[in-house]
Amino acid sequence: IPLGEFDTSMMVAPGAGTALTYEHESVQARWRVVSSDYLAALGVPLLRGRAFAAGNEPSRSMILSEGLAKRLFPNGDAVGQTVRLGNGQVRNIVGIAGDVRQVGLDEEPTPTMYMPTTWIVTPTMTLLVRAEGDPSALVAPVRAAAEKLSPDYPLFDVRTMGNVIATSVAEPRVQSLVLLAFAGASLLLAAFGVAGVMAYLVARRAPELAVRMALGASPRQLVGHVLGRGSALCLAGIVAGSVLLYALTQAWGGLAPDASIPAMVALGGALLLGVGTLASWLPARRVARISPNLALREA
């Protein structure tokens, strides 16, 4: 099944001939042994040609994924053409199916070959059942039917495609949550740092701010002045972090996709600037309550 743990691949090239080696111009493609309704059960579109016939499909027939067909036959329709596999077997292409992400949702669609069950059947094949409504309601009747047909090969590891998809994204999801937790902790530390620095600066500059107020500056002007200093501090950190991020991506290529770096910098910078401004607002509120006489007397 797509996104399954078990996977096989082999080399394939257009035309007939001897067994393939790595010296030939070939494509490494995954292969699936499927029945006539496999594509329909998974909702994979049949773009050209036909699906496998039920029960009497010639064993040499093959269906290619669209991406694989374009790579093997870039100048024409692949339906009706022949290909040879890595072991030298020759196959006749009867249909072209839509591309499927066989490995992972974050991977590009995989070049895939579909073979009929008249070629080979193994005891470890997967039974796919397309259901309307709750698929779990069909588990018992399908299991009973399978045991009646073949009691020596019972069904096991019954899952829905939703479960399969959830399992395939479980690891990156956990990694994202861990990174999100570290990012949140870093943002919280940055907020406390900015608030602490601004509180210290406000305390040190209390006499100066008192003089400004005595000379006619309004509390709103003083609060804006403090917020501006806090925002400048955050902007300096954003610039330094952006330069460091650029240096790291240049030193270790592939650390992050080039297209995502501007979005990362923009999102991170806006978030840090907003948190830094909010952290500066608490010390800035103290400025509005400064008594000029008391501040000058304590100085």
Short mmCIF file of C-alpha atoms in Angstrom, two decimals:
data_model
loop_
_atom_site.label_atom_id
_atom_site.label_comp_id
_atom_site.label_asym_id
_atom_site.label_seq_id
_atom_site.Cartn_x
_atom_site.Cartn_y
_atom_site.Cartn_z
CA ILE A 1 0.00 0.00 0.00
CA PRO A 2 1.16 3.61 -0.34
CA LEU A 3 3.15 4.79 2.67
CA GLY A 4 3.60 1.14 3.74
CA GLU A 5 6.69 -0.20 5.47
CA PHE A 6 7.51 -2.84 2.83
CA ASP A 7 8.77 -1.61 -0.49
CA THR A 8 10.55 -3.08 -3.53
CA SER A 9 12.12 -1.54 -6.61
CA MET A 10 13.94 -2.56 -9.78
CA MET A 11 15.42 -1.00 -12.90
CA VAL A 12 13.28 -0.52 -15.99
CA ALA A 13 14.11 0.74 -19.49
CA PRO A 14 12.13 1.17 -22.73
CA GLY A 15 12.16 -1.57 -25.36
CA ALA A 16 13.23 -5.20 -25.23
CA GLY A 17 16.68 -6.67 -24.75
CA THR A 18 18.92 -8.33 -22.21
CA ALA A 19 18.97 -7.90 -18.44
CA LEU A 20 19.73 -4.37 -17.28
CA THR A 21 22.87 -3.23 -15.51
CA TYR A 22 23.74 0.13 -13.99
CA GLU A 23 25.57 0.96 -17.22
CA HIS A 24 22.28 1.08 -19.14
CA GLU A 25 20.12 4.19 -19.26
CA SER A 26 17.32 3.05 -16.99
CA VAL A 27 15.02 4.28 -14.23
CA GLN A 28 14.81 2.84 -10.73
CA ALA A 29 11.10 2.34 -10.08
CA ARG A 30 9.01 0.74 -7.35
CA TRP A 31 6.68 -2.07 -8.29
CA ARG A 32 3.38 -3.36 -6.99
CA VAL A 33 1.52 -6.60 -7.72
CA VAL A 34 -2.14 -5.57 -7.85
CA SER A 35 -5.56 -6.86 -8.87
CA SER A 36 -7.96 -5.26 -11.33
CA ASP A 37 -9.68 -2.98 -8.77
CA TYR A 38 -6.56 -1.83 -6.90
CA LEU A 39 -6.40 1.63 -8.47
CA ALA A 40 -10.14 2.21 -8.04
CA ALA A 41 -10.03 1.12 -4.40
CA LEU A 42 -7.32 3.67 -3.62
CA GLY A 43 -8.84 6.37 -5.82
CA VAL A 44 -5.81 6.50 -8.14
CA PRO A 45 -7.01 7.83 -11.53
CA LEU A 46 -6.43 5.80 -14.68
CA LEU A 47 -5.29 8.47 -17.13
CA ARG A 48 -4.90 6.46 -20.34
CA GLY A 49 -5.32 2.89 -21.47
CA ARG A 50 -7.16 0.34 -19.35
CA ALA A 51 -7.06 -1.34 -15.97
CA PHE A 52 -6.15 -5.00 -15.54
CA ALA A 53 -8.84 -7.52 -16.46
CA ALA A 54 -10.28 -9.48 -13.55
CA GLY A 55 -8.72 -12.93 -13.31
CA ASN A 56 -7.40 -13.40 -16.86
CA GLU A 57 -4.94 -10.55 -17.39
CA PRO A 58 -1.79 -11.64 -19.30
CA SER A 59 1.12 -11.89 -16.88
CA ARG A 60 3.28 -9.67 -19.10
CA SER A 61 0.93 -6.67 -18.79
CA MET A 62 1.98 -3.58 -16.86
CA ILE A 63 0.55 -0.22 -15.81
CA LEU A 64 2.96 2.68 -15.33
CA SER A 65 2.62 5.77 -13.19
CA GLU A 66 2.42 9.00 -15.18
CA GLY A 67 5.82 10.27 -14.03
CA LEU A 68 7.55 7.01 -14.94
CA ALA A 69 5.86 6.91 -18.36
CA LYS A 70 7.09 10.44 -19.14
CA ARG A 71 10.64 9.53 -18.15
CA LEU A 72 10.70 6.33 -20.23
CA PHE A 73 8.79 7.71 -23.23
CA PRO A 74 9.21 11.51 -23.25
CA ASN A 75 8.27 11.81 -26.94
CA GLY A 76 5.04 9.84 -27.10
CA ASP A 77 2.29 7.83 -25.46
CA ALA A 78 3.58 4.85 -23.49
CA VAL A 79 0.41 2.75 -23.91
CA GLY A 80 1.15 -0.12 -26.29
CA GLN A 81 4.92 0.19 -25.82
CA THR A 82 7.19 -2.44 -24.25
CA VAL A 83 9.72 -2.15 -21.44
CA ARG A 84 12.31 -4.50 -20.01
CA LEU A 85 12.98 -4.99 -16.33
CA GLY A 86 16.26 -5.38 -14.54
CA ASN A 87 16.07 -9.18 -14.87
CA GLY A 88 15.47 -8.97 -18.61
CA GLN A 89 11.72 -9.69 -18.55
CA VAL A 90 9.70 -7.82 -21.19
CA ARG A 91 6.39 -6.15 -20.26
CA ASN A 92 3.60 -4.65 -22.35
CA ILE A 93 2.18 -1.35 -21.14
CA VAL A 94 -1.63 -1.35 -21.09
CA GLY A 95 -2.37 1.74 -19.01
CA ILE A 96 -1.08 4.91 -17.35
CA ALA A 97 -2.11 5.72 -13.77
CA GLY A 98 -1.79 8.89 -11.76
CA ASP A 99 1.31 9.48 -9.63
CA VAL A 100 1.27 8.35 -5.99
CA ARG A 101 3.45 9.40 -3.06
CA GLN A 102 4.56 5.88 -2.17
CA VAL A 103 7.25 6.77 0.40
CA GLY A 104 5.92 9.74 2.35
CA LEU A 105 3.67 12.76 2.09
CA ASP A 106 6.75 14.99 2.15
CA GLU A 107 8.38 13.10 -0.74
CA GLU A 108 7.86 13.60 -4.45
CA PRO A 109 5.60 11.07 -6.26
CA THR A 110 7.52 7.86 -6.85
CA PRO A 111 8.00 6.19 -10.27
CA THR A 112 5.83 3.06 -9.96
CA MET A 113 5.08 -0.08 -12.01
CA TYR A 114 1.93 -2.11 -11.42
CA MET A 115 1.99 -5.85 -12.27
CA PRO A 116 -1.09 -8.14 -12.41
CA THR A 117 -1.68 -10.87 -9.83
CA THR A 118 -1.47 -13.42 -12.68
CA TRP A 119 2.28 -12.82 -12.62
CA ILE A 120 2.89 -13.68 -8.97
CA VAL A 121 0.97 -13.96 -5.69
CA THR A 122 2.65 -14.07 -2.26
CA PRO A 123 1.26 -14.93 1.20
CA THR A 124 2.08 -11.44 2.52
CA MET A 125 -0.01 -9.35 0.15
CA THR A 126 -2.35 -6.63 1.42
CA LEU A 127 -6.11 -6.77 0.99
CA LEU A 128 -7.63 -3.35 0.28
CA VAL A 129 -11.35 -2.76 0.89
CA ARG A 130 -13.00 0.53 -0.07
CA ALA A 131 -15.81 1.31 2.34
CA GLU A 132 -18.69 3.75 2.49
CA GLY A 133 -19.18 5.12 5.99
CA ASP A 134 -17.27 3.68 8.95
CA PRO A 135 -14.64 1.22 7.62
CA SER A 136 -14.28 -0.48 11.00
CA ALA A 137 -17.79 -1.92 10.58
CA LEU A 138 -16.51 -4.05 7.69
CA VAL A 139 -13.61 -5.65 9.54
CA ALA A 140 -15.61 -8.60 10.95
CA PRO A 141 -17.44 -9.58 7.72
CA VAL A 142 -14.29 -9.18 5.61
CA ARG A 143 -12.29 -11.28 8.08
CA ALA A 144 -14.97 -13.97 8.02
CA ALA A 145 -15.02 -14.02 4.21
CA ALA A 146 -11.21 -14.22 4.05
CA GLU A 147 -11.10 -17.12 6.52
CA LYS A 148 -13.75 -18.97 4.50
CA LEU A 149 -11.77 -18.55 1.26
CA SER A 150 -8.31 -19.22 2.71
CA PRO A 151 -8.21 -20.38 6.35
CA ASP A 152 -4.42 -20.86 6.22
CA TYR A 153 -3.81 -17.14 5.62
CA PRO A 154 -5.73 -15.12 8.22
CA LEU A 155 -5.93 -11.35 8.10
CA PHE A 156 -3.69 -9.40 10.48
CA ASP A 157 -2.59 -5.82 11.07
CA VAL A 158 -5.97 -4.42 9.99
CA ARG A 159 -5.78 -0.64 9.57
CA THR A 160 -7.54 2.17 7.78
CA MET A 161 -5.68 4.40 5.35
CA GLY A 162 -6.22 7.16 7.90
CA ASN A 163 -4.17 5.11 10.38
CA VAL A 164 -1.49 4.50 7.75
CA ILE A 165 -1.23 8.21 6.97
CA ALA A 166 -1.12 9.10 10.68
CA THR A 167 1.70 6.59 11.24
CA SER A 168 3.69 7.95 8.29
CA VAL A 169 3.58 11.51 9.68
CA ALA A 170 4.01 10.57 13.35
CA GLU A 171 7.79 11.04 13.44
CA PRO A 172 7.89 14.44 11.67
CA ARG A 173 4.93 15.54 13.80
CA VAL A 174 6.81 14.71 17.01
CA GLN A 175 9.91 16.46 15.66
CA SER A 176 7.82 19.54 14.86
CA LEU A 177 6.30 19.54 18.35
CA VAL A 178 9.77 19.28 19.96
CA LEU A 179 11.09 22.12 17.80
CA LEU A 180 7.98 24.15 18.61
CA ALA A 181 8.55 23.60 22.34
CA PHE A 182 12.18 24.74 22.09
CA ALA A 183 11.15 27.73 19.97
CA GLY A 184 8.50 28.67 22.54
CA ALA A 185 11.02 28.40 25.38
CA SER A 186 13.51 30.54 23.44
CA LEU A 187 10.84 33.15 22.76
CA LEU A 188 9.90 33.21 26.45
CA LEU A 189 13.54 33.66 27.46
CA ALA A 190 13.88 36.47 24.93
CA ALA A 191 10.80 38.19 26.39
CA PHE A 192 12.15 37.95 29.94
CA GLY A 193 15.54 39.17 28.74
CA VAL A 194 14.12 42.22 26.99
CA ALA A 195 11.85 43.02 29.95
CA GLY A 196 14.78 42.72 32.38
CA VAL A 197 17.08 44.91 30.30
CA MET A 198 14.42 47.55 29.81
CA ALA A 199 13.53 47.53 33.52
CA TYR A 200 17.20 48.08 34.34
CA LEU A 201 17.52 50.90 31.81
CA VAL A 202 14.35 52.61 33.09
CA ALA A 203 15.66 52.43 36.66
CA ARG A 204 19.05 53.85 35.62
CA ARG A 205 17.48 56.63 33.56
CA ALA A 206 14.80 57.61 36.07
CA PRO A 207 16.41 61.03 36.80
CA GLU A 208 16.79 61.77 33.09
CA LEU A 209 13.19 60.80 32.41
CA ALA A 210 12.08 62.92 35.37
CA VAL A 211 13.89 65.93 33.91
CA ARG A 212 12.23 65.31 30.53
CA MET A 213 8.85 65.23 32.25
CA ALA A 214 9.62 68.36 34.26
CA LEU A 215 10.54 70.15 31.03
CA GLY A 216 7.17 69.34 29.49
CA ALA A 217 7.39 65.81 28.06
CA SER A 218 4.11 63.96 28.41
CA PRO A 219 3.90 60.44 29.90
CA ARG A 220 2.80 59.16 26.48
CA GLN A 221 5.95 60.56 24.86
CA LEU A 222 8.15 58.94 27.50
CA VAL A 223 6.39 55.57 27.11
CA GLY A 224 6.88 55.80 23.34
CA HIS A 225 10.56 56.59 23.91
CA VAL A 226 11.05 53.49 26.07
CA LEU A 227 9.11 51.30 23.65
CA GLY A 228 11.28 52.60 20.81
CA ARG A 229 14.44 51.61 22.71
CA GLY A 230 13.00 48.13 23.31
CA SER A 231 12.04 47.72 19.65
CA ALA A 232 15.52 48.83 18.58
CA LEU A 233 17.02 46.19 20.88
CA CYS A 234 14.79 43.54 19.28
CA LEU A 235 15.64 44.70 15.76
CA ALA A 236 19.34 44.38 16.55
CA GLY A 237 18.75 40.79 17.67
CA ILE A 238 16.71 40.03 14.55
CA VAL A 239 19.45 41.35 12.27
CA ALA A 240 22.13 39.40 14.13
CA GLY A 241 20.04 36.23 14.05
CA SER A 242 19.30 36.62 10.33
CA VAL A 243 23.00 37.00 9.54
CA LEU A 244 23.79 33.91 11.64
CA LEU A 245 21.01 31.92 9.92
CA TYR A 246 22.35 32.87 6.50
CA ALA A 247 25.88 31.87 7.50
CA LEU A 248 24.66 28.49 8.80
CA THR A 249 22.66 27.72 5.66
CA GLN A 250 25.69 28.54 3.52
CA ALA A 251 28.02 26.44 5.68
CA TRP A 252 25.68 23.44 5.84
CA GLY A 253 23.80 23.21 2.56
CA GLY A 254 20.33 21.71 2.87
CA LEU A 255 19.86 22.86 6.47
CA ALA A 256 16.70 24.57 5.24
CA PRO A 257 15.19 24.94 1.76
CA ASP A 258 16.31 28.21 0.16
CA ALA A 259 12.72 29.16 -0.60
CA SER A 260 11.72 28.86 3.06
CA ILE A 261 14.48 31.07 4.52
CA PRO A 262 12.82 34.46 3.76
CA ALA A 263 9.53 33.21 5.20
CA MET A 264 11.32 31.89 8.30
CA VAL A 265 13.11 35.22 8.82
CA ALA A 266 9.93 37.25 8.26
CA LEU A 267 7.80 35.13 10.59
CA GLY A 268 10.46 34.84 13.30
CA GLY A 269 11.33 38.53 13.08
CA ALA A 270 7.73 39.68 13.31
CA LEU A 271 7.06 37.35 16.25
CA LEU A 272 10.18 38.42 18.12
CA LEU A 273 9.49 42.10 17.48
CA GLY A 274 5.94 41.75 18.76
CA VAL A 275 7.01 39.86 21.90
CA GLY A 276 9.88 42.28 22.52
CA THR A 277 7.60 45.29 22.22
CA LEU A 278 5.11 43.71 24.60
CA ALA A 279 7.92 42.90 27.05
CA SER A 280 9.08 46.52 26.88
CA TRP A 281 5.59 47.81 27.60
CA LEU A 282 5.62 46.66 31.23
CA PRO A 283 8.75 48.69 32.17
CA ALA A 284 7.46 51.54 30.02
CA ARG A 285 4.31 51.75 32.16
CA ARG A 286 6.50 52.68 35.13
CA VAL A 287 7.66 55.76 33.22
CA ALA A 288 4.14 57.19 33.16
CA ARG A 289 4.01 57.00 36.97
CA ILE A 290 7.38 58.67 37.63
CA SER A 291 7.20 61.64 40.01
CA PRO A 292 9.69 64.27 38.82
CA ASN A 293 10.25 65.68 42.32
CA LEU A 294 10.77 62.26 43.90
CA ALA A 295 13.04 61.00 41.10
CA LEU A 296 15.23 64.14 41.22
CA ARG A 297 15.41 64.01 45.02
CA GLU A 298 16.53 60.34 44.97
CA ALA A 299 19.14 61.16 42.32
#
